[in-house]
CSV table of C-alpha atoms and ligand atoms in Angstrom, one decimal:
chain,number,residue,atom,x,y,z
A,1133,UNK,CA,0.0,0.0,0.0
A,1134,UNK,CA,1.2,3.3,-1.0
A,1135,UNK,CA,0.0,6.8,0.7
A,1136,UNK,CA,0.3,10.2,-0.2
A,1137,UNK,CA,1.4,13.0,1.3
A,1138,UNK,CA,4.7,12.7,2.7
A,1139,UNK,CA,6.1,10.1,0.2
A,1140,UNK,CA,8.9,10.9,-1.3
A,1141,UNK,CA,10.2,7.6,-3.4
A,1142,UNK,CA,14.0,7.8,-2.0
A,1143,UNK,CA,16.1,9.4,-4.3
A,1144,UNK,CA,13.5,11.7,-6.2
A,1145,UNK,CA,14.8,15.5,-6.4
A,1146,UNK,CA,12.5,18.0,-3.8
A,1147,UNK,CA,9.8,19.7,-6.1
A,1148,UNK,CA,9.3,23.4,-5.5
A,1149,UNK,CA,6.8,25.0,-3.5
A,1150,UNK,CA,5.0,26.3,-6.5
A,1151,UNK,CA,4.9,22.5,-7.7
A,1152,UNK,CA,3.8,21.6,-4.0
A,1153,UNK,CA,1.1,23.8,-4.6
A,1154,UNK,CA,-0.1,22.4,-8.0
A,1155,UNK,CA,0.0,19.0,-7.3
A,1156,UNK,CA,-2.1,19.8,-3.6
A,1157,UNK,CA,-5.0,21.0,-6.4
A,1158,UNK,CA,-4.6,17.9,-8.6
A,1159,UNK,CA,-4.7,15.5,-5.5
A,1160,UNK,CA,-7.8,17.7,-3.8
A,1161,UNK,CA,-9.6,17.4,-7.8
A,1162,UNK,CA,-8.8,13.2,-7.5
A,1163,UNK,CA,-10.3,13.6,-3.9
A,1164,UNK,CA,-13.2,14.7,-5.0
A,1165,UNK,CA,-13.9,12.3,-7.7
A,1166,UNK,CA,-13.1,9.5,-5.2
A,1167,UNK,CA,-15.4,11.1,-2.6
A,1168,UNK,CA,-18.2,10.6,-5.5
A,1169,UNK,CA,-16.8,7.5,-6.5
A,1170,UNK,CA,-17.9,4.9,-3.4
A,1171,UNK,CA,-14.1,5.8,-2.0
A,1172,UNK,CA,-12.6,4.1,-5.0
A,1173,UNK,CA,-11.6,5.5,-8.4
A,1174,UNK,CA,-9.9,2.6,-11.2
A,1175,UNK,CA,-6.4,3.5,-11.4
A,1176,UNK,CA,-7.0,3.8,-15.0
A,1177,UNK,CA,-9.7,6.8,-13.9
A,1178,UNK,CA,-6.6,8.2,-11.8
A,1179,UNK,CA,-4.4,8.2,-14.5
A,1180,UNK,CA,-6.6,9.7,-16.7
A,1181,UNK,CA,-7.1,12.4,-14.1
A,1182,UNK,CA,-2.9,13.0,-12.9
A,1183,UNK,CA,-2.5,13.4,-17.1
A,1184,UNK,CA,-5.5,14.9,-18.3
A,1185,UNK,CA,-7.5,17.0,-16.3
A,1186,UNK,CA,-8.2,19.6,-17.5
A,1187,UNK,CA,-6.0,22.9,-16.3
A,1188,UNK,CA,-4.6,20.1,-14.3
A,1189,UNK,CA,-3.0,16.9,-15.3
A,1190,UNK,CA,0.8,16.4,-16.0
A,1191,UNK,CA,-0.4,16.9,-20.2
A,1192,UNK,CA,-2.5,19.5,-19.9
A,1193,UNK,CA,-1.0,22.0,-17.0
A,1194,UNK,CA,2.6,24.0,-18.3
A,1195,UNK,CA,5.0,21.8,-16.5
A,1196,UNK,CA,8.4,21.5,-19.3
A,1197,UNK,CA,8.3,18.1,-19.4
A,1198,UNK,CA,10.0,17.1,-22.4
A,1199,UNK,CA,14.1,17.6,-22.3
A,1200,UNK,CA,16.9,18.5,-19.9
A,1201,UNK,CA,14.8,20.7,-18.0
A,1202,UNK,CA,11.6,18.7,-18.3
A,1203,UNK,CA,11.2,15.0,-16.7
A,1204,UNK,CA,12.1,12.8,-20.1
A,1205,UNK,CA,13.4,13.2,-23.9
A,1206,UNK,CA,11.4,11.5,-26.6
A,1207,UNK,CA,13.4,10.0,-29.5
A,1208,UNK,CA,12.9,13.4,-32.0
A,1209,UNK,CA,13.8,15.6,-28.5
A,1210,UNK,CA,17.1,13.3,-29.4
A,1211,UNK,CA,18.0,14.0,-32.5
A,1212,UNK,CA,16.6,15.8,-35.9
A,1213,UNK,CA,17.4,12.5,-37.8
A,1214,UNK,CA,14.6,10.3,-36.1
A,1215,UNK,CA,11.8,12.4,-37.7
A,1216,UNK,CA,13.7,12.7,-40.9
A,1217,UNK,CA,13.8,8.4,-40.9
A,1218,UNK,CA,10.5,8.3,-40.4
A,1219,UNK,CA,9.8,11.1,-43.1
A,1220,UNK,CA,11.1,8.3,-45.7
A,1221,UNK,CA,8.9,5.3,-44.4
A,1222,UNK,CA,5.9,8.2,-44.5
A,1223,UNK,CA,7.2,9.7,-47.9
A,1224,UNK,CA,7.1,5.7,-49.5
A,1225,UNK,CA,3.3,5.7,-48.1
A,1226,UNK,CA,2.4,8.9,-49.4
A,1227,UNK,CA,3.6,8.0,-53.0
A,1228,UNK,CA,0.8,4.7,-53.2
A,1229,UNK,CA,-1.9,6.6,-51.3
A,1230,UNK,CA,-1.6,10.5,-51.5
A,1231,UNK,CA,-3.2,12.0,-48.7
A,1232,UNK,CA,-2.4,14.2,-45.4
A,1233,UNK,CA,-0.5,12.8,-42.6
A,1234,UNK,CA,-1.6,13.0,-38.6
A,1235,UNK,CA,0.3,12.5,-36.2
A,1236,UNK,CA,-1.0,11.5,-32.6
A,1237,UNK,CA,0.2,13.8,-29.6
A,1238,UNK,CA,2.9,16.3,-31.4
A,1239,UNK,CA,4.6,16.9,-27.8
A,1240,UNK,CA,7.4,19.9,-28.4
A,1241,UNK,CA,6.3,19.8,-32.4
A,1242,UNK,CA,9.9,18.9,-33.1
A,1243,UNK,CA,8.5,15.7,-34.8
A,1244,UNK,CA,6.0,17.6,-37.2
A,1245,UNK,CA,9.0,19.8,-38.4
A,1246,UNK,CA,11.2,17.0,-38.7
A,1247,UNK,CA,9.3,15.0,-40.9
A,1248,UNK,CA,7.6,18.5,-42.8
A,1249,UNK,CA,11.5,19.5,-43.3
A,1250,UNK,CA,12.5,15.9,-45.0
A,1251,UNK,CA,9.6,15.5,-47.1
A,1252,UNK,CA,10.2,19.4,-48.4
A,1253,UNK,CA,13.9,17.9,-48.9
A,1254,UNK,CA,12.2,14.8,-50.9
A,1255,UNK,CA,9.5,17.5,-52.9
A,1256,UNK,CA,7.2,15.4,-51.3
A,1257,UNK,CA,5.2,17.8,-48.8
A,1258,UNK,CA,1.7,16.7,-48.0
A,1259,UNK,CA,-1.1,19.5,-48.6
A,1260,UNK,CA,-2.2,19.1,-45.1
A,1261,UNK,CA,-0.2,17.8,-41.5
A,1262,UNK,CA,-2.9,17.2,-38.9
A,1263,UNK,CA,-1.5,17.1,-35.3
A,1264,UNK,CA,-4.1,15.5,-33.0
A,1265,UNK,CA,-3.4,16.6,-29.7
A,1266,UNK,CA,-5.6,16.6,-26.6
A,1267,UNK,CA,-3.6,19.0,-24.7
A,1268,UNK,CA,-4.4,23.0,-25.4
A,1269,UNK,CA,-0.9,23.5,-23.5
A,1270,UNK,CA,1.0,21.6,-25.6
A,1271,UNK,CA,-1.2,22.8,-29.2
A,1272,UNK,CA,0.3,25.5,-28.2
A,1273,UNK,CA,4.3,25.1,-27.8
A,1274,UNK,CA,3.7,22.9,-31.6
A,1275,UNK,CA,2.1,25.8,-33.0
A,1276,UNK,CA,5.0,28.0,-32.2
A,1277,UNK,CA,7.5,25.7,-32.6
A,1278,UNK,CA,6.3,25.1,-36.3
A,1279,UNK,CA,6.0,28.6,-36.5
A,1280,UNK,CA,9.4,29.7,-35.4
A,1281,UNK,CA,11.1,26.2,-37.7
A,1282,UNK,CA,9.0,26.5,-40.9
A,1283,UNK,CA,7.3,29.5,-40.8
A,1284,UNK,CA,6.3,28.8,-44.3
A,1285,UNK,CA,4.7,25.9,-43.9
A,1286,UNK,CA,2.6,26.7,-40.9
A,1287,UNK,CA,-0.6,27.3,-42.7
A,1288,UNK,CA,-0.4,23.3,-44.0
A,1289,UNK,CA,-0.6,22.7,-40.2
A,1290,UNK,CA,-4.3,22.0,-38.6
A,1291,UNK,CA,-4.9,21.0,-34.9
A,1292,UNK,CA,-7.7,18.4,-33.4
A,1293,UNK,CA,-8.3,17.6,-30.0
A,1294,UNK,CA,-10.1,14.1,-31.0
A,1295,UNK,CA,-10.6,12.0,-33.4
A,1296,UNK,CA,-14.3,12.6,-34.2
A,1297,UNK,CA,-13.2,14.8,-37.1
A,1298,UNK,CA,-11.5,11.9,-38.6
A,1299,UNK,CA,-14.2,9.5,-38.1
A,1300,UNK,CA,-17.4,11.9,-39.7
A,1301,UNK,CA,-15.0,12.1,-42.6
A,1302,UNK,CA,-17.3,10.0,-45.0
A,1303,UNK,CA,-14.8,9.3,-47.3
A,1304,UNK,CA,-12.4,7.9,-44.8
A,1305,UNK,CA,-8.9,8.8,-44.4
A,1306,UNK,CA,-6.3,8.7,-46.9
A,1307,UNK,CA,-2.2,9.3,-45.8
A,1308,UNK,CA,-0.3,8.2,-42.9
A,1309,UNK,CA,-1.2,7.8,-39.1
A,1310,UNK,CA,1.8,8.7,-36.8
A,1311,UNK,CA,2.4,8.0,-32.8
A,1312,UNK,CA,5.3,8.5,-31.3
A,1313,UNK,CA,4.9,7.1,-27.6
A,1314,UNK,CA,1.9,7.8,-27.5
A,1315,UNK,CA,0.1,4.7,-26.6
A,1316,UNK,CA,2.1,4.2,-23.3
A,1317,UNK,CA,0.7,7.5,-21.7
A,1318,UNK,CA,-3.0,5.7,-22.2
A,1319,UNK,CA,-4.5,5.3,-19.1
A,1320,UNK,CA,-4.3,1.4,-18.1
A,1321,UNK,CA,-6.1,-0.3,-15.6
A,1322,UNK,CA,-4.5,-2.7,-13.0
A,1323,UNK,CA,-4.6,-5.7,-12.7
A,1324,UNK,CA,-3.6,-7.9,-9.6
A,1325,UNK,CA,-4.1,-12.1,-9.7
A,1326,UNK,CA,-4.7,-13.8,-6.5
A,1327,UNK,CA,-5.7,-17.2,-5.3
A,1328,UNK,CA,-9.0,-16.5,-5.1
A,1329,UNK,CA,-9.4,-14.4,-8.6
A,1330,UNK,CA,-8.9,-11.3,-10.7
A,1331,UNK,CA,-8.8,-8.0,-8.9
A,1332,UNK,CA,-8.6,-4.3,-10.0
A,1333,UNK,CA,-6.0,-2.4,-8.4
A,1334,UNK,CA,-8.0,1.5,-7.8
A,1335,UNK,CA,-7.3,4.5,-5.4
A,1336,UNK,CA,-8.8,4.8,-2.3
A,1337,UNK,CA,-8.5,7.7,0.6
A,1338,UNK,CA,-7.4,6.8,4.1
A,1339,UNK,CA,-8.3,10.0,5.9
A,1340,UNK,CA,-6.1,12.9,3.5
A,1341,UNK,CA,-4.1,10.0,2.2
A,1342,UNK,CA,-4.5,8.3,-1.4
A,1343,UNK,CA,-3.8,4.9,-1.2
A,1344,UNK,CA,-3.8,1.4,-3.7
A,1345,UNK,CA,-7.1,-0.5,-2.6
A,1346,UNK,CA,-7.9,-4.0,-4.7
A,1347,UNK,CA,-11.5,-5.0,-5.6
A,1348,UNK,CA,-12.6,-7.8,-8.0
A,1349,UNK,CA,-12.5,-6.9,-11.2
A,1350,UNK,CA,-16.0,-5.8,-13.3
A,1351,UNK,CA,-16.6,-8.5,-15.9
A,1352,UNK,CA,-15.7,-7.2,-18.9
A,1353,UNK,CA,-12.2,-7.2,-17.0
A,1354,UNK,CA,-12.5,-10.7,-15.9
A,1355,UNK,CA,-13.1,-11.0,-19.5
A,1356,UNK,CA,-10.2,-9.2,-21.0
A,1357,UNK,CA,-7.6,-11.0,-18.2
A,1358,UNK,CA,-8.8,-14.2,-19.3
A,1359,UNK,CA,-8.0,-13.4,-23.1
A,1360,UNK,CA,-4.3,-12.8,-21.9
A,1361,UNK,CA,-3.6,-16.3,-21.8
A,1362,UNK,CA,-1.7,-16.1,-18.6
A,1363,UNK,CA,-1.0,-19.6,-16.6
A,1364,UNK,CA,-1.3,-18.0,-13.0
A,1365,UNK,CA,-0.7,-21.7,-12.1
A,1366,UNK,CA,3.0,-20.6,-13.4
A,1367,UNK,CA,3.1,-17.4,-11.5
A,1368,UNK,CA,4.1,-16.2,-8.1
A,1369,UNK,CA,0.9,-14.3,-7.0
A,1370,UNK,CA,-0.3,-11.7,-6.9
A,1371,UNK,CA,1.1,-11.5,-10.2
A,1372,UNK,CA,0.2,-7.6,-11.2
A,1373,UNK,CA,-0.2,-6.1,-14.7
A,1374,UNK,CA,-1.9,-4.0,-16.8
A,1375,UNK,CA,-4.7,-4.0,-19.6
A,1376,UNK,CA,-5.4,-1.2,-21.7
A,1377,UNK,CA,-8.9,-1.1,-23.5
A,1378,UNK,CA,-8.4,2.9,-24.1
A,1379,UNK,CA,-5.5,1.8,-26.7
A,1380,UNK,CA,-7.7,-1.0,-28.2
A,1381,UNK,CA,-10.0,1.6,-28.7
A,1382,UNK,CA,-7.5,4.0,-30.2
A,1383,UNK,CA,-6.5,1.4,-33.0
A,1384,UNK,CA,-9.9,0.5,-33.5
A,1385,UNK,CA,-11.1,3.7,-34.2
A,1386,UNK,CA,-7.9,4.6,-35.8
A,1387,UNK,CA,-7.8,1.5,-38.4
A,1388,UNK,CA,-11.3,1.8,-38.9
A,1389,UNK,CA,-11.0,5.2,-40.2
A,1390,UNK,CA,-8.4,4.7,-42.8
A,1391,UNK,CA,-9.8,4.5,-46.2
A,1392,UNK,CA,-6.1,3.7,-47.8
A,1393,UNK,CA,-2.9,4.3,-45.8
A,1394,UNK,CA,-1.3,3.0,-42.8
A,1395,UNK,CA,-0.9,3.7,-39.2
A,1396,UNK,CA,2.9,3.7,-37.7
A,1397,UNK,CA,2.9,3.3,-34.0
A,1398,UNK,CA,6.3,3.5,-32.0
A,1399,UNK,CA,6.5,2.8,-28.3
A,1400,UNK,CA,8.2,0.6,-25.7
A,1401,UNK,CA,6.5,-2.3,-25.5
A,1402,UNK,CA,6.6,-6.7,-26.3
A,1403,UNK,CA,4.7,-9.1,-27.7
A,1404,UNK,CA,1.9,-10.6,-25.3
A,1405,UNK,CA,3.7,-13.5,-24.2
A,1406,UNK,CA,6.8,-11.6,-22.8
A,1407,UNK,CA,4.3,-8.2,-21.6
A,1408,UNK,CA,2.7,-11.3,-19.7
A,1409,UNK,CA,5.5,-13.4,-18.8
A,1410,UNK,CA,5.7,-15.2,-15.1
A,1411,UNK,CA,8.2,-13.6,-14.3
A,1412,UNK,CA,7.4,-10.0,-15.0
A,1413,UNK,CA,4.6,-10.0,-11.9
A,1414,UNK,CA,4.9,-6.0,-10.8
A,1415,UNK,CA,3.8,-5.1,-14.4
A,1416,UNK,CA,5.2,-2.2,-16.2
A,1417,UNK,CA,4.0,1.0,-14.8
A,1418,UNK,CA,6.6,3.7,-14.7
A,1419,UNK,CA,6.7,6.9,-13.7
A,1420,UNK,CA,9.2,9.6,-14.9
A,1421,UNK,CA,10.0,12.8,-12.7
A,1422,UNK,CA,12.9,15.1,-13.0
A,1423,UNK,CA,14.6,12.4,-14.7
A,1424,UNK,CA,14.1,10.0,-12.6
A,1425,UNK,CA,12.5,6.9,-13.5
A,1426,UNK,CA,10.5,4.9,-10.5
A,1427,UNK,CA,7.0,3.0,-9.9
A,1428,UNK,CA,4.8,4.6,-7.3
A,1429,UNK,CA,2.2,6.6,-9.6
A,1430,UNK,CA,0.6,8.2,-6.6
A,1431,UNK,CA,3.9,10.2,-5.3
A,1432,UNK,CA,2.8,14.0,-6.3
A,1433,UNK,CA,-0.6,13.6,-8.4
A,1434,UNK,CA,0.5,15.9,-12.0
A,1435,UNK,CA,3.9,16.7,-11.5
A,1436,UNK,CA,5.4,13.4,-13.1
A,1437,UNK,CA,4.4,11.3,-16.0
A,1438,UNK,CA,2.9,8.1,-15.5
A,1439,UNK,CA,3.5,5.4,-18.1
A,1440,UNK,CA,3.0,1.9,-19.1
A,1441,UNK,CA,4.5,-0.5,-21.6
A,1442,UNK,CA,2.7,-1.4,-25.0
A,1443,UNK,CA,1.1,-4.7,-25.4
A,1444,UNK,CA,2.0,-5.3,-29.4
A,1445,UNK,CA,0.2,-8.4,-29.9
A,1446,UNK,CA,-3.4,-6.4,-28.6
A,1447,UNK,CA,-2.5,-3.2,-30.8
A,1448,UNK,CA,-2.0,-5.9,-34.0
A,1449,UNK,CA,-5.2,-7.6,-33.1
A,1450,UNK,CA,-7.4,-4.4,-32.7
A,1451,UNK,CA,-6.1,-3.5,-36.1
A,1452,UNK,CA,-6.5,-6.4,-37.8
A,1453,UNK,CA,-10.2,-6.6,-36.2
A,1454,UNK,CA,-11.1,-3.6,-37.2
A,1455,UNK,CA,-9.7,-4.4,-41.3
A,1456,UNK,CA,-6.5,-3.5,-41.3
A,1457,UNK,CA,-3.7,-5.5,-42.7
A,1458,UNK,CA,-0.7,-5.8,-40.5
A,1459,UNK,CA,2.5,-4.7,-42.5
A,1460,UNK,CA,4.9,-4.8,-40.2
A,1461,UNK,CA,6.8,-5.1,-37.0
A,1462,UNK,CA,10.0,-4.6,-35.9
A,1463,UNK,CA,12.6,-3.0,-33.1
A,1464,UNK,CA,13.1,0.6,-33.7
A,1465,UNK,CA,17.3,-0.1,-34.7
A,1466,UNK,CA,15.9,-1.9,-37.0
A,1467,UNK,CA,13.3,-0.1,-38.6
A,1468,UNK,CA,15.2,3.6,-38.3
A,1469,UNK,CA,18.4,1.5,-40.1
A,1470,UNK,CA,16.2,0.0,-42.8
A,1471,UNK,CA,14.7,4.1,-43.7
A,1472,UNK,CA,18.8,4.9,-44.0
A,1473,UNK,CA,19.7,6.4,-40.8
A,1474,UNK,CA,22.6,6.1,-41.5
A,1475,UNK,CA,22.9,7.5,-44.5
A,1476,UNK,CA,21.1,10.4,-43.3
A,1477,UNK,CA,23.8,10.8,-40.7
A,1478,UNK,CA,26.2,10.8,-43.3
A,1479,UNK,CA,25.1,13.9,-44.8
A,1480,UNK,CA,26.7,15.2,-42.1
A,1481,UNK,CA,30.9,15.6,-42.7
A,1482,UNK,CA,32.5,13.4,-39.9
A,1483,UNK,CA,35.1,15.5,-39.5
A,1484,UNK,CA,32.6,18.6,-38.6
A,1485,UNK,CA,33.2,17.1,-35.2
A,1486,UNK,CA,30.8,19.8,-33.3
A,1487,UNK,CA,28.2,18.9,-35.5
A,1488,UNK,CA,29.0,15.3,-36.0
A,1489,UNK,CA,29.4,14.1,-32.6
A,1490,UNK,CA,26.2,15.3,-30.5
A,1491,UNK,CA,24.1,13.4,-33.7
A,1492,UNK,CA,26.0,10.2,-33.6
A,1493,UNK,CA,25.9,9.5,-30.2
A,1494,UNK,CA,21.8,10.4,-30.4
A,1495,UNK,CA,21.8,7.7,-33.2
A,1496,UNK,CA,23.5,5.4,-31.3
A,1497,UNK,CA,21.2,5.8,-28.4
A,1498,UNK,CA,18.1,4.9,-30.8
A,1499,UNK,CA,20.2,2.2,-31.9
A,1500,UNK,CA,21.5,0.4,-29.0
A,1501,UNK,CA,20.0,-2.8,-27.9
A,1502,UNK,CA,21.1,-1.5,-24.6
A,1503,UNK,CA,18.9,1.4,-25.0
A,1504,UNK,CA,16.4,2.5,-26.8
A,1505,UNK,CA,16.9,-0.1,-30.1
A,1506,UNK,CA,15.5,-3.0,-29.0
A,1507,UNK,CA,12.5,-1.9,-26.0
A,1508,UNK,CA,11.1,0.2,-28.3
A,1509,UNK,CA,9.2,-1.3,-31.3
A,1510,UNK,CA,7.5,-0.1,-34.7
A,1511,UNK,CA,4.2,-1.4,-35.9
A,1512,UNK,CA,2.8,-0.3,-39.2
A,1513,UNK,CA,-0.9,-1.8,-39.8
A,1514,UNK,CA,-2.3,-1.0,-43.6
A,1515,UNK,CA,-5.2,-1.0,-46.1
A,1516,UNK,CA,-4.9,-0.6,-49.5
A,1517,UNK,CA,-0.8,-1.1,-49.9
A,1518,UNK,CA,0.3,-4.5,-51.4
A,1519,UNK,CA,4.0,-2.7,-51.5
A,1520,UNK,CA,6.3,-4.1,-48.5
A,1521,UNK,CA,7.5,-0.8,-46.8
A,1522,UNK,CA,10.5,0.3,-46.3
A,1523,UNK,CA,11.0,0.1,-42.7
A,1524,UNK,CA,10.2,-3.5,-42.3
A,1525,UNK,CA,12.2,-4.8,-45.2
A,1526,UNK,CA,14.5,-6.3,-43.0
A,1527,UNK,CA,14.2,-8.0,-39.5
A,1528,UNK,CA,10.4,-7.7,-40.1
A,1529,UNK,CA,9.4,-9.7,-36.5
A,1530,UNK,CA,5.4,-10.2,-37.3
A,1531,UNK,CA,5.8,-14.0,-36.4
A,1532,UNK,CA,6.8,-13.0,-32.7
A,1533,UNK,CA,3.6,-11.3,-32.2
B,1264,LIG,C1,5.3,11.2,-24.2
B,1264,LIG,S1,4.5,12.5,-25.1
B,1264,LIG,C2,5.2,12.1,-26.7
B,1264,LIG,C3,5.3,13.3,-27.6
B,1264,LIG,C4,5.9,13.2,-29.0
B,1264,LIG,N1,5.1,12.2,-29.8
B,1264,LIG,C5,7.3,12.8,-28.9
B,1264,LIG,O1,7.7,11.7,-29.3
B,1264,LIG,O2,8.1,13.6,-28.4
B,1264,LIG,C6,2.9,12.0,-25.2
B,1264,LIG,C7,2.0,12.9,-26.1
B,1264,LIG,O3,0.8,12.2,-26.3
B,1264,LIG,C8,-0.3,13.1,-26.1
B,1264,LIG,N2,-1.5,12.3,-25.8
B,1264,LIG,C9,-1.9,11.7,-24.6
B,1264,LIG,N3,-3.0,11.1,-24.8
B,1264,LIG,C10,-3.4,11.2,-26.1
B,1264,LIG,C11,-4.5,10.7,-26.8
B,1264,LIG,N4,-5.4,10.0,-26.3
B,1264,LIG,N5,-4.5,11.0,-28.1
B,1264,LIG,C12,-3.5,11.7,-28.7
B,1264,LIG,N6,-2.5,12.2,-28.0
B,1264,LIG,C13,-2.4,11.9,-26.7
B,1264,LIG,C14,0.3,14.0,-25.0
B,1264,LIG,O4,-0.5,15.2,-24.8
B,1264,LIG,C15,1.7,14.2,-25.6
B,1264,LIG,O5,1.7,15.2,-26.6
């Protein structure tokens, strides 16, 4: 059982009082919504809430977040030569289907320019780049970052805050779908095995304190762990984890929505039988803070970002389901070498050492099996492409999924 206030995970850096302040309002907004809540939110509903509320949550309140200053860096926050990999998969796309692109929660908007820059360097440049993006904050910063980057482009550059708009579309949507972790900040619900069934781990008050309280799960739940295919005979219990119908939902909607194109998702994340393995019985959750990376998601309510791991087989099924075909999957070393990485890193002169240096050792970071190369994974699901694309060509991994 964890309580809040006066945890402090050992190690984490002291936030501000200004900070103090902020996250007092968030945890006093999840009060209430316990209060009306018979005493006990989901986590998933808490999640939701320490991200999302609005004015609030770690999204949608102006904390930095992304870089040095901020709690995390993203791959683009890297390195310029992420986005402009991606820009070849997305240019290859473009060229069988036409179209616009989207891409799912911009961040900083470093990505949008990124791949907008490339694709003007290829004379490829979509007519539209949609940015879907359900924080106003963060609209924001992309909008200006855009603005201050490619001023001249700006005006191909529309914002949504949900995917309604794609959906009334009657004709459907034609281009490429882009997420960049992404689906890991979808709220997730938790789920804890014991002897005598499936419980839901949810949030509960004990006097001022928010603390982890278990009840059995709701059906549909009971439902979803049994799809898992998990031999709790096999596990230590409680064996913990997570579901996540809100990204089922996502890529349902998503894949359902594309009339020709494809959708290329990027986050950490395994196939089912290794997300759900015996031996990985705390789950995934992680929580990121100043740089800091630890588990307790209820240590200052919307100062830190809360985050779990990808389960790639469920994203490939929802697609699939919903009439997609699944055209790839693969590590992201893998995928970012086979759209010439490398080559695009050439184009810089080795021996301009200042310039040189600070991009290799990004690429190598995105590249390393130690770091991010092999945890984080690519999954492109299609309609109306018989091409293979470029970024699965080699490695493809479909048959782990
Ligand atoms: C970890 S950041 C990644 C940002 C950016 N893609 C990058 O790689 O730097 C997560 C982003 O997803 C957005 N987000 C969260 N939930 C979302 C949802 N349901 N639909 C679209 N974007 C979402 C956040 O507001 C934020 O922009």
């Amino acid at each position: 059982m964890s309580t809040f206030p006066g945890r402090n995970p050992s190690g984490l850096p002291q936030p501000d009082d200004d900070a103090r302040v902020h996250a007092a309002r968030v945890r006093s907004h999840i009060r209430q919504r316990i209060e009306a809540g018979d005493g006990w939110i989901p986590f998933a509903v808490f999640m939701d809430l320490a991200l999302h509320a609005p004015g609030l949550g770690y999204y949608a309140a102006g904390s930095q977040k992304f870089g040095r200053e901020g709690d995390f860096v993203t791959a683009p926050e890297m390195t310029p030569l992420f986005g402009r990999a991606l820009a070849r998969q997305v240019a290859e796309i473009l060229e069988y289907t036409g179209g616009e692109i989207l891409e799912l929660g911009g961040g900083t908007g470093v990505l949008a320019v990124d791949i907008l820059g490339e694709l003007d360097h290829l004379g490829l440049l979509p007519a539209r780049y949609r940015i879907l993006e359900p924080s106003a904050e963060l609209a924001q910063r992309q909008r200006q970052r855009i603005h201050q980057s490619l001023p001249t482009m700006i005006d191909r550059v529309e914002w949504m805050d949900r995917l309604d708009g794609l959906e009334s579309s009657p004709a459907g949507f034609r281009g490429v779908v882009i997420a960049n972790e992404v689906l890991d900040a979808l709220p997730v619900h938790i789920l804890a095995w014991r002897q005598e069934g499936v419980f839901e781990r949810g949030v509960a008050l004990k006097g001022d304190k928010l603390v982890w309280e278990d009840r059995p799960a709701s059906c549909s739940l009971q439902a979803a762990a049994e799809g898992l295919g998990l031999s709790i005979a096999d596990c230590e219990v409680p064996y913990v984890s997570e579901v996540c119908p809100a990204m089922t939902d996502l890529v349902t909607r998503l894949a359902q929505s594309i009339d020709r194109g494809a959708v290329l998702l990027i986050d950490y994340g395994f196939p089912r039988a290794e997300y759900y393995h015996p031996q990985r019985n705390g789950g995934t959750l992680m929580c990121h803070y100043r740089h800091h990376v630890h588990d307790d998601a209820l240590f200052l309510p919307g100062l830190q970002d809360i985050t779990a791991h990808v389960d790639f087989t469920a994203v490939a099924e929802a697609g699939v389901d919903a009439g997609c075909q699944l055209a790839g999957y693969t590590t992201q070393a893998q995928f970012l070498l086979n759209c010439g990485i490398t080559e695009l890193l050439a184009r810089t002169p080795a021996d301009d050492v200042a310039a040189y240096l600070p991009q290799s050792t990004a690429v190598q970071k995105l590249l390393s099996p130690a770091e991010m190369g092999e945890l984080f994974k690519v999954l492109a699901l299609s309609r109306g492409i018989d091409a293979p694309l470029l970024g699965f060509a080699e490695g493809d991994r479909i048959g782990r999924l």
